[in-house]
Amino acid sequence: MTNGLRLGDAVNELCPWSGDPISADSLTLYKGQVVGFCNTGCRDKFEKATTAFDLALAAKQD
């Protein structure tokens, strides 16, 4: 998931779930921006949540 993503490009320094510092192995791309998390579990939780919201918004527009 971190293919080509760099810690220095992250829009945040602290994990939005835990408040801990972000880690280079726990980055994701969301709406064109690199978002960092303290561990892969927090990253995966974010990806699952945002995917669900994005799908719900897309369905509402149909």
mmCIF file with all atom_site columns, C-alpha atoms in Angstrom:
data_model
loop_
_atom_site.group_PDB
_atom_site.id
_atom_site.type_symbol
_atom_site.label_atom_id
_atom_site.label_alt_id
_atom_site.label_comp_id
_atom_site.label_asym_id
_atom_site.label_entity_id
_atom_site.label_seq_id
_atom_site.pdbx_PDB_ins_code
_atom_site.Cartn_x
_atom_site.Cartn_y
_atom_site.Cartn_z
_atom_site.occupancy
_atom_site.B_iso_or_equiv
_atom_site.pdbx_formal_charge
_atom_site.auth_seq_id
_atom_site.auth_comp_id
_atom_site.auth_asym_id
_atom_site.auth_atom_id
_atom_site.pdbx_PDB_model_num
ATOM 1  C CA . MET A 1 1  ? 0.000   0.000  0.000  1.00 0.00 ? 1  MET A CA 1
ATOM 2  C CA . THR A 1 2  ? 2.936   2.369  0.513  1.00 0.00 ? 2  THR A CA 1
ATOM 3  C CA . ASN A 1 3  ? 4.238   2.009  -3.061 1.00 0.00 ? 3  ASN A CA 1
ATOM 4  C CA . GLY A 1 4  ? 5.990   5.290  -3.765 1.00 0.00 ? 4  GLY A CA 1
ATOM 5  C CA . LEU A 1 5  ? 4.457   7.087  -0.763 1.00 0.00 ? 5  LEU A CA 1
ATOM 6  C CA . ARG A 1 6  ? 6.862   9.028  1.434  1.00 0.00 ? 6  ARG A CA 1
ATOM 7  C CA . LEU A 1 7  ? 6.575   10.016 5.066  1.00 0.00 ? 7  LEU A CA 1
ATOM 8  C CA . GLY A 1 8  ? 7.624   13.579 4.230  1.00 0.00 ? 8  GLY A CA 1
ATOM 9  C CA . ASP A 1 9  ? 4.656   13.957 1.865  1.00 0.00 ? 9  ASP A CA 1
ATOM 10 C CA . ALA A 1 10 ? 2.025   13.153 4.499  1.00 0.00 ? 10 ALA A CA 1
ATOM 11 C CA . VAL A 1 11 ? -0.495  15.897 5.302  1.00 0.00 ? 11 VAL A CA 1
ATOM 12 C CA . ASN A 1 12 ? -0.381  14.946 8.980  1.00 0.00 ? 12 ASN A CA 1
ATOM 13 C CA . GLU A 1 13 ? 2.258   14.138 11.610 1.00 0.00 ? 13 GLU A CA 1
ATOM 14 C CA . LEU A 1 14 ? 0.005   12.350 14.101 1.00 0.00 ? 14 LEU A CA 1
ATOM 15 C CA . CYS A 1 15 ? -2.304  9.397  13.557 1.00 0.00 ? 15 CYS A CA 1
ATOM 16 C CA . PRO A 1 16 ? -5.923  10.577 13.435 1.00 0.00 ? 16 PRO A CA 1
ATOM 17 C CA . TRP A 1 17 ? -7.056  7.468  15.353 1.00 0.00 ? 17 TRP A CA 1
ATOM 18 C CA . SER A 1 18 ? -4.454  7.223  18.132 1.00 0.00 ? 18 SER A CA 1
ATOM 19 C CA . GLY A 1 19 ? -2.671  10.575 18.218 1.00 0.00 ? 19 GLY A CA 1
ATOM 20 C CA . ASP A 1 20 ? 0.693   8.777  17.978 1.00 0.00 ? 20 ASP A CA 1
ATOM 21 C CA . PRO A 1 21 ? 3.367   9.780  15.447 1.00 0.00 ? 21 PRO A CA 1
ATOM 22 C CA . ILE A 1 22 ? 2.849   8.398  11.936 1.00 0.00 ? 22 ILE A CA 1
ATOM 23 C CA . SER A 1 23 ? 5.006   5.608  10.518 1.00 0.00 ? 23 SER A CA 1
ATOM 24 C CA . ALA A 1 24 ? 6.507   5.217  7.031  1.00 0.00 ? 24 ALA A CA 1
ATOM 25 C CA . ASP A 1 25 ? 4.977   1.748  6.638  1.00 0.00 ? 25 ASP A CA 1
ATOM 26 C CA . SER A 1 26 ? 1.460   3.009  7.389  1.00 0.00 ? 26 SER A CA 1
ATOM 27 C CA . LEU A 1 27 ? 0.736   5.534  4.648  1.00 0.00 ? 27 LEU A CA 1
ATOM 28 C CA . THR A 1 28 ? -2.159  5.660  2.225  1.00 0.00 ? 28 THR A CA 1
ATOM 29 C CA . LEU A 1 29 ? -3.325  7.879  -0.580 1.00 0.00 ? 29 LEU A CA 1
ATOM 30 C CA . TYR A 1 30 ? -6.714  9.539  -0.094 1.00 0.00 ? 30 TYR A CA 1
ATOM 31 C CA . LYS A 1 31 ? -8.158  11.970 -2.634 1.00 0.00 ? 31 LYS A CA 1
ATOM 32 C CA . GLY A 1 32 ? -4.681  12.635 -3.997 1.00 0.00 ? 32 GLY A CA 1
ATOM 33 C CA . GLN A 1 33 ? -3.066  13.293 -0.627 1.00 0.00 ? 33 GLN A CA 1
ATOM 34 C CA . VAL A 1 34 ? -0.737  11.127 1.472  1.00 0.00 ? 34 VAL A CA 1
ATOM 35 C CA . VAL A 1 35 ? -2.239  10.403 4.891  1.00 0.00 ? 35 VAL A CA 1
ATOM 36 C CA . GLY A 1 36 ? -0.176  8.746  7.622  1.00 0.00 ? 36 GLY A CA 1
ATOM 37 C CA . PHE A 1 37 ? -1.054  6.463  10.511 1.00 0.00 ? 37 PHE A CA 1
ATOM 38 C CA . CYS A 1 38 ? 0.862   5.023  13.452 1.00 0.00 ? 38 CYS A CA 1
ATOM 39 C CA . ASN A 1 39 ? 0.445   1.434  12.254 1.00 0.00 ? 39 ASN A CA 1
ATOM 40 C CA . THR A 1 40 ? -1.099  -0.573 9.445  1.00 0.00 ? 40 THR A CA 1
ATOM 41 C CA . GLY A 1 41 ? -4.156  -1.419 11.565 1.00 0.00 ? 41 GLY A CA 1
ATOM 42 C CA . CYS A 1 42 ? -5.113  2.245  11.870 1.00 0.00 ? 42 CYS A CA 1
ATOM 43 C CA . ARG A 1 43 ? -4.417  2.753  8.150  1.00 0.00 ? 43 ARG A CA 1
ATOM 44 C CA . ASP A 1 44 ? -6.626  -0.194 7.221  1.00 0.00 ? 44 ASP A CA 1
ATOM 45 C CA . LYS A 1 45 ? -9.414  1.044  9.522  1.00 0.00 ? 45 LYS A CA 1
ATOM 46 C CA . PHE A 1 46 ? -9.288  4.437  7.775  1.00 0.00 ? 46 PHE A CA 1
ATOM 47 C CA . GLU A 1 47 ? -9.366  2.864  4.303  1.00 0.00 ? 47 GLU A CA 1
ATOM 48 C CA . LYS A 1 48 ? -12.360 0.710  5.237  1.00 0.00 ? 48 LYS A CA 1
ATOM 49 C CA . ALA A 1 49 ? -14.270 3.673  6.702  1.00 0.00 ? 49 ALA A CA 1
ATOM 50 C CA . THR A 1 50 ? -13.568 6.071  3.847  1.00 0.00 ? 50 THR A CA 1
ATOM 51 C CA . THR A 1 51 ? -14.438 3.447  1.230  1.00 0.00 ? 51 THR A CA 1
ATOM 52 C CA . ALA A 1 52 ? -17.808 2.889  2.908  1.00 0.00 ? 52 ALA A CA 1
ATOM 53 C CA . PHE A 1 53 ? -18.528 6.636  2.996  1.00 0.00 ? 53 PHE A CA 1
ATOM 54 C CA . ASP A 1 54 ? -17.373 7.181  -0.582 1.00 0.00 ? 54 ASP A CA 1
ATOM 55 C CA . LEU A 1 55 ? -19.628 4.340  -1.801 1.00 0.00 ? 55 LEU A CA 1
ATOM 56 C CA . ALA A 1 56 ? -22.598 5.703  0.140  1.00 0.00 ? 56 ALA A CA 1
ATOM 57 C CA . LEU A 1 57 ? -22.080 9.185  -1.309 1.00 0.00 ? 57 LEU A CA 1
ATOM 58 C CA . ALA A 1 58 ? -21.758 7.812  -4.836 1.00 0.00 ? 58 ALA A CA 1
ATOM 59 C CA . ALA A 1 59 ? -24.980 5.795  -4.433 1.00 0.00 ? 59 ALA A CA 1
ATOM 60 C CA . LYS A 1 60 ? -26.814 8.896  -3.223 1.00 0.00 ? 60 LYS A CA 1
ATOM 61 C CA . GLN A 1 61 ? -25.780 10.773 -6.384 1.00 0.00 ? 61 GLN A CA 1
ATOM 62 C CA . ASP A 1 62 ? -27.219 8.079  -8.699 1.00 0.00 ? 62 ASP A CA 1
#
